[in-house]
mmCIF file with all atom_site columns, C-alpha atoms in Angstrom:
data_model
loop_
_atom_site.group_PDB
_atom_site.id
_atom_site.type_symbol
_atom_site.label_atom_id
_atom_site.label_alt_id
_atom_site.label_comp_id
_atom_site.label_asym_id
_atom_site.label_entity_id
_atom_site.label_seq_id
_atom_site.pdbx_PDB_ins_code
_atom_site.Cartn_x
_atom_site.Cartn_y
_atom_site.Cartn_z
_atom_site.occupancy
_atom_site.B_iso_or_equiv
_atom_site.pdbx_formal_charge
_atom_site.auth_seq_id
_atom_site.auth_comp_id
_atom_site.auth_asym_id
_atom_site.auth_atom_id
_atom_site.pdbx_PDB_model_num
ATOM 1   C CA . ALA A 1 1   ? 103.265 146.682 101.996 1.00 55.00 ? 235 ALA A CA 1
ATOM 2   C CA . PHE A 1 2   ? 103.051 150.152 100.909 1.00 65.00 ? 236 PHE A CA 1
ATOM 3   C CA . VAL A 1 3   ? 99.536  150.368 101.789 1.00 68.00 ? 237 VAL A CA 1
ATOM 4   C CA . MET A 1 4   ? 99.633  149.279 105.480 1.00 72.00 ? 238 MET A CA 1
ATOM 5   C CA . VAL A 1 5   ? 101.300 152.757 106.098 1.00 73.00 ? 239 VAL A CA 1
ATOM 6   C CA . ASP A 1 6   ? 98.333  154.322 106.315 1.00 73.00 ? 240 ASP A CA 1
ATOM 7   C CA . ARG A 1 7   ? 97.330  151.626 109.284 1.00 73.00 ? 241 ARG A CA 1
ATOM 8   C CA . ILE A 1 8   ? 100.934 152.524 111.293 1.00 73.00 ? 242 ILE A CA 1
ATOM 9   C CA . PHE A 1 9   ? 100.364 156.042 111.426 1.00 72.00 ? 243 PHE A CA 1
ATOM 10  C CA . LYS A 1 10  ? 96.999  155.338 112.539 1.00 72.00 ? 244 LYS A CA 1
ATOM 11  C CA . ALA A 1 11  ? 97.673  153.124 115.222 1.00 71.00 ? 245 ALA A CA 1
ATOM 12  C CA . MET A 1 12  ? 100.700 155.101 116.430 1.00 69.00 ? 246 MET A CA 1
ATOM 13  C CA . HIS A 1 13  ? 98.317  157.795 117.136 1.00 71.00 ? 247 HIS A CA 1
ATOM 14  C CA . LEU A 1 14  ? 95.415  156.182 118.619 1.00 68.00 ? 248 LEU A CA 1
ATOM 15  C CA . PRO A 1 15  ? 94.243  157.945 121.341 1.00 71.00 ? 249 PRO A CA 1
ATOM 16  C CA . ASN A 1 16  ? 94.737  156.407 124.763 1.00 67.00 ? 250 ASN A CA 1
ATOM 17  C CA . ASP A 1 17  ? 91.696  154.097 126.314 1.00 67.00 ? 251 ASP A CA 1
ATOM 18  C CA . ASP A 1 18  ? 90.914  156.620 128.752 1.00 67.00 ? 252 ASP A CA 1
ATOM 19  C CA . GLY A 1 19  ? 90.929  159.665 125.668 1.00 66.00 ? 253 GLY A CA 1
ATOM 20  C CA . THR A 1 20  ? 93.831  161.578 126.235 1.00 67.00 ? 254 THR A CA 1
ATOM 21  C CA . ILE A 1 21  ? 96.054  161.937 123.180 1.00 65.00 ? 255 ILE A CA 1
ATOM 22  C CA . PRO A 1 22  ? 99.438  160.494 122.880 1.00 62.00 ? 256 PRO A CA 1
ATOM 23  C CA . PRO A 1 23  ? 102.167 160.793 124.807 1.00 60.00 ? 257 PRO A CA 1
ATOM 24  C CA . THR A 1 24  ? 100.159 161.774 127.804 1.00 61.00 ? 258 THR A CA 1
ATOM 25  C CA . ARG A 1 25  ? 100.608 158.791 129.648 1.00 61.00 ? 259 ARG A CA 1
ATOM 26  C CA . GLY A 1 26  ? 97.513  156.240 130.077 1.00 61.00 ? 260 GLY A CA 1
ATOM 27  C CA . PRO A 1 27  ? 96.296  153.050 129.172 1.00 63.00 ? 261 PRO A CA 1
ATOM 28  C CA . HIS A 1 28  ? 96.850  152.263 125.824 1.00 72.00 ? 262 HIS A CA 1
ATOM 29  C CA . GLU A 1 29  ? 95.513  148.721 124.912 1.00 75.00 ? 263 GLU A CA 1
ATOM 30  C CA . ASN A 1 30  ? 93.652  149.644 121.861 1.00 74.00 ? 264 ASN A CA 1
ATOM 31  C CA . ARG A 1 31  ? 97.049  151.677 120.642 1.00 73.00 ? 265 ARG A CA 1
ATOM 32  C CA . ASP A 1 32  ? 99.283  148.185 121.678 1.00 78.00 ? 266 ASP A CA 1
ATOM 33  C CA . ARG A 1 33  ? 96.749  145.755 119.722 1.00 82.00 ? 267 ARG A CA 1
ATOM 34  C CA . ALA A 1 34  ? 96.642  147.625 116.973 1.00 81.00 ? 268 ALA A CA 1
ATOM 35  C CA . ALA A 1 35  ? 100.421 148.102 116.378 1.00 80.00 ? 269 ALA A CA 1
ATOM 36  C CA . TRP A 1 36  ? 100.866 144.050 116.800 1.00 86.00 ? 270 TRP A CA 1
ATOM 37  C CA . GLU A 1 37  ? 98.610  143.390 114.279 1.00 88.00 ? 271 GLU A CA 1
ATOM 38  C CA . ILE A 1 38  ? 100.091 145.408 112.187 1.00 85.00 ? 272 ILE A CA 1
ATOM 39  C CA . ALA A 1 39  ? 103.863 143.497 113.308 1.00 87.00 ? 273 ALA A CA 1
ATOM 40  C CA . ARG A 1 40  ? 102.220 140.244 113.094 1.00 92.00 ? 274 ARG A CA 1
ATOM 41  C CA . ILE A 1 41  ? 101.045 141.165 109.184 1.00 88.00 ? 275 ILE A CA 1
ATOM 42  C CA . TYR A 1 42  ? 104.488 142.467 108.418 1.00 88.00 ? 276 TYR A CA 1
ATOM 43  C CA . LEU A 1 43  ? 106.239 139.452 109.881 1.00 93.00 ? 277 LEU A CA 1
ATOM 44  C CA . GLY A 1 44  ? 103.797 137.272 107.524 1.00 94.00 ? 278 GLY A CA 1
ATOM 45  C CA . LEU A 1 45  ? 104.661 138.824 105.242 1.00 91.00 ? 279 LEU A CA 1
ATOM 46  C CA . ALA A 1 46  ? 108.374 138.496 105.500 1.00 94.00 ? 280 ALA A CA 1
ATOM 47  C CA . ALA A 1 47  ? 108.065 134.771 105.950 1.00 97.00 ? 281 ALA A CA 1
ATOM 48  C CA . ILE A 1 48  ? 106.514 134.331 103.093 1.00 97.00 ? 282 ILE A CA 1
ATOM 49  C CA . ALA A 1 49  ? 109.127 136.111 100.962 1.00 96.00 ? 283 ALA A CA 1
ATOM 50  C CA . LEU A 1 50  ? 111.487 134.076 102.843 1.00 97.00 ? 284 LEU A CA 1
ATOM 51  C CA . ALA A 1 51  ? 109.828 130.957 101.815 1.00 98.00 ? 285 ALA A CA 1
ATOM 52  C CA . ALA A 1 52  ? 109.050 131.869 98.070  1.00 97.00 ? 286 ALA A CA 1
ATOM 53  C CA . ARG A 1 53  ? 112.749 132.558 98.263  1.00 97.00 ? 287 ARG A CA 1
ATOM 54  C CA . ALA A 1 54  ? 114.201 129.775 99.045  1.00 97.00 ? 288 ALA A CA 1
ATOM 55  C CA . GLY A 1 55  ? 111.649 127.635 97.168  1.00 97.00 ? 289 GLY A CA 1
ATOM 56  C CA . ALA A 1 56  ? 113.104 129.372 93.680  1.00 97.00 ? 290 ALA A CA 1
ATOM 57  C CA . ILE A 1 57  ? 116.473 128.509 94.856  1.00 95.00 ? 291 ILE A CA 1
ATOM 58  C CA . ALA A 1 58  ? 115.712 124.715 95.582  1.00 96.00 ? 292 ALA A CA 1
ATOM 59  C CA . LEU A 1 59  ? 114.107 124.435 92.166  1.00 95.00 ? 293 LEU A CA 1
ATOM 60  C CA . CYS A 1 60  ? 117.349 126.472 90.387  1.00 91.00 ? 294 CYS A CA 1
ATOM 61  C CA . THR A 1 61  ? 119.852 124.399 91.584  1.00 89.00 ? 295 THR A CA 1
ATOM 62  C CA . TRP A 1 62  ? 118.144 121.015 91.007  1.00 93.00 ? 296 TRP A CA 1
ATOM 63  C CA . SER A 1 63  ? 117.025 122.126 87.356  1.00 90.00 ? 297 SER A CA 1
ATOM 64  C CA . SER A 1 64  ? 120.736 123.165 87.326  1.00 87.00 ? 298 SER A CA 1
ATOM 65  C CA . ASP A 1 65  ? 121.728 119.737 88.380  1.00 88.00 ? 299 ASP A CA 1
ATOM 66  C CA . ARG A 1 66  ? 119.292 117.909 85.982  1.00 90.00 ? 300 ARG A CA 1
ATOM 67  C CA . THR A 1 67  ? 120.635 119.684 83.401  1.00 87.00 ? 301 THR A CA 1
ATOM 68  C CA . VAL A 1 68  ? 124.823 118.309 84.254  1.00 86.00 ? 302 VAL A CA 1
ATOM 69  C CA . PHE A 1 69  ? 123.204 114.797 84.210  1.00 88.00 ? 303 PHE A CA 1
ATOM 70  C CA . GLN A 1 70  ? 121.781 115.217 80.981  1.00 89.00 ? 304 GLN A CA 1
ATOM 71  C CA . VAL A 1 71  ? 124.942 116.496 79.635  1.00 86.00 ? 305 VAL A CA 1
ATOM 72  C CA . LYS A 1 72  ? 127.225 114.488 81.301  1.00 85.00 ? 306 LYS A CA 1
ATOM 73  C CA . LYS A 1 73  ? 124.821 111.339 79.863  1.00 89.00 ? 307 LYS A CA 1
ATOM 74  C CA . ALA A 1 74  ? 124.993 112.624 76.428  1.00 89.00 ? 308 ALA A CA 1
ATOM 75  C CA . PHE A 1 75  ? 128.956 113.059 76.597  1.00 85.00 ? 309 PHE A CA 1
ATOM 76  C CA . PHE A 1 76  ? 128.910 109.615 77.261  1.00 85.00 ? 310 PHE A CA 1
ATOM 77  C CA . SER A 1 77  ? 127.166 108.634 74.883  1.00 89.00 ? 311 SER A CA 1
ATOM 78  C CA . ARG A 1 78  ? 128.282 109.777 72.330  1.00 88.00 ? 312 ARG A CA 1
ATOM 79  C CA . LEU A 1 79  ? 132.102 108.597 73.420  1.00 84.00 ? 313 LEU A CA 1
ATOM 80  C CA . LEU A 1 80  ? 130.942 105.547 73.036  1.00 85.00 ? 314 LEU A CA 1
ATOM 81  C CA . GLN A 1 81  ? 130.097 106.011 69.610  1.00 89.00 ? 315 GLN A CA 1
ATOM 82  C CA . GLN A 1 82  ? 133.508 106.792 68.629  1.00 86.00 ? 316 GLN A CA 1
ATOM 83  C CA . GLY A 1 83  ? 135.120 104.380 67.229  1.00 87.00 ? 317 GLY A CA 1
ATOM 84  C CA . PRO A 1 84  ? 138.427 103.001 67.648  1.00 86.00 ? 318 PRO A CA 1
ATOM 85  C CA . ALA A 1 85  ? 140.506 105.137 65.929  1.00 87.00 ? 319 ALA A CA 1
ATOM 86  C CA . TRP A 1 86  ? 139.411 108.315 67.403  1.00 84.00 ? 320 TRP A CA 1
ATOM 87  C CA . HIS A 1 87  ? 139.717 106.781 70.889  1.00 83.00 ? 321 HIS A CA 1
ATOM 88  C CA . ASP A 1 88  ? 143.671 106.082 69.423  1.00 84.00 ? 322 ASP A CA 1
ATOM 89  C CA . MET A 1 89  ? 144.192 110.028 68.554  1.00 87.00 ? 323 MET A CA 1
ATOM 90  C CA . HIS A 1 90  ? 142.254 111.583 71.851  1.00 83.00 ? 324 HIS A CA 1
ATOM 91  C CA . ASN A 1 91  ? 143.903 111.147 75.336  1.00 83.00 ? 325 ASN A CA 1
ATOM 92  C CA . SER A 1 92  ? 141.072 108.861 78.069  1.00 81.00 ? 326 SER A CA 1
ATOM 93  C CA . ALA A 1 93  ? 142.231 111.378 80.695  1.00 83.00 ? 327 ALA A CA 1
ATOM 94  C CA . GLU A 1 94  ? 141.919 114.851 78.887  1.00 82.00 ? 328 GLU A CA 1
ATOM 95  C CA . MET A 1 95  ? 138.099 113.099 78.148  1.00 81.00 ? 329 MET A CA 1
ATOM 96  C CA . SER A 1 96  ? 137.601 111.697 81.748  1.00 81.00 ? 330 SER A CA 1
ATOM 97  C CA . SER A 1 97  ? 138.653 114.903 83.380  1.00 83.00 ? 331 SER A CA 1
ATOM 98  C CA . ARG A 1 98  ? 136.212 117.282 80.553  1.00 80.00 ? 332 ARG A CA 1
ATOM 99  C CA . LEU A 1 99  ? 133.324 114.382 82.006  1.00 79.00 ? 333 LEU A CA 1
ATOM 100 C CA . ALA A 1 100 ? 133.939 114.971 85.105  1.00 80.00 ? 334 ALA A CA 1
ATOM 101 C CA . GLN A 1 101 ? 134.638 118.938 85.293  1.00 80.00 ? 335 GLN A CA 1
ATOM 102 C CA . ASP A 1 102 ? 133.237 120.778 82.062  1.00 76.00 ? 336 ASP A CA 1
ATOM 103 C CA . PRO A 1 103 ? 129.396 120.015 82.959  1.00 73.00 ? 337 PRO A CA 1
ATOM 104 C CA . PHE A 1 104 ? 129.217 121.833 86.196  1.00 72.00 ? 338 PHE A CA 1
ATOM 105 C CA . LEU A 1 105 ? 130.241 125.105 83.981  1.00 77.00 ? 339 LEU A CA 1
ATOM 106 C CA . LEU A 1 106 ? 126.685 124.713 83.328  1.00 72.00 ? 340 LEU A CA 1
ATOM 107 C CA . ARG A 1 107 ? 125.393 125.766 87.050  1.00 69.00 ? 341 ARG A CA 1
ATOM 108 C CA . GLU A 1 108 ? 127.642 128.860 86.735  1.00 66.00 ? 342 GLU A CA 1
#
């Protein structure tokens, strides 16, 4: 972005169309055209940066959701593999609470 600073200053100090030097009033379509070209470039760069950031957030959210699903699936699979004695010793309400809430701690 700093590469464009030179172009910005040149666009601001372009002579008027009739040859007078700014800030003298005069027609200045060339200067306006150069300034608008630079403004469009910067707006385009801002739009690209915004889209890239939104995409990064979406991909991170998708990845964390998949991780939460995989942890829940593995936890539930291990619960089903335990014997009846283990289930007698552990509270089922606590296990269901942990199954529902603990994997979401990975998202943070």
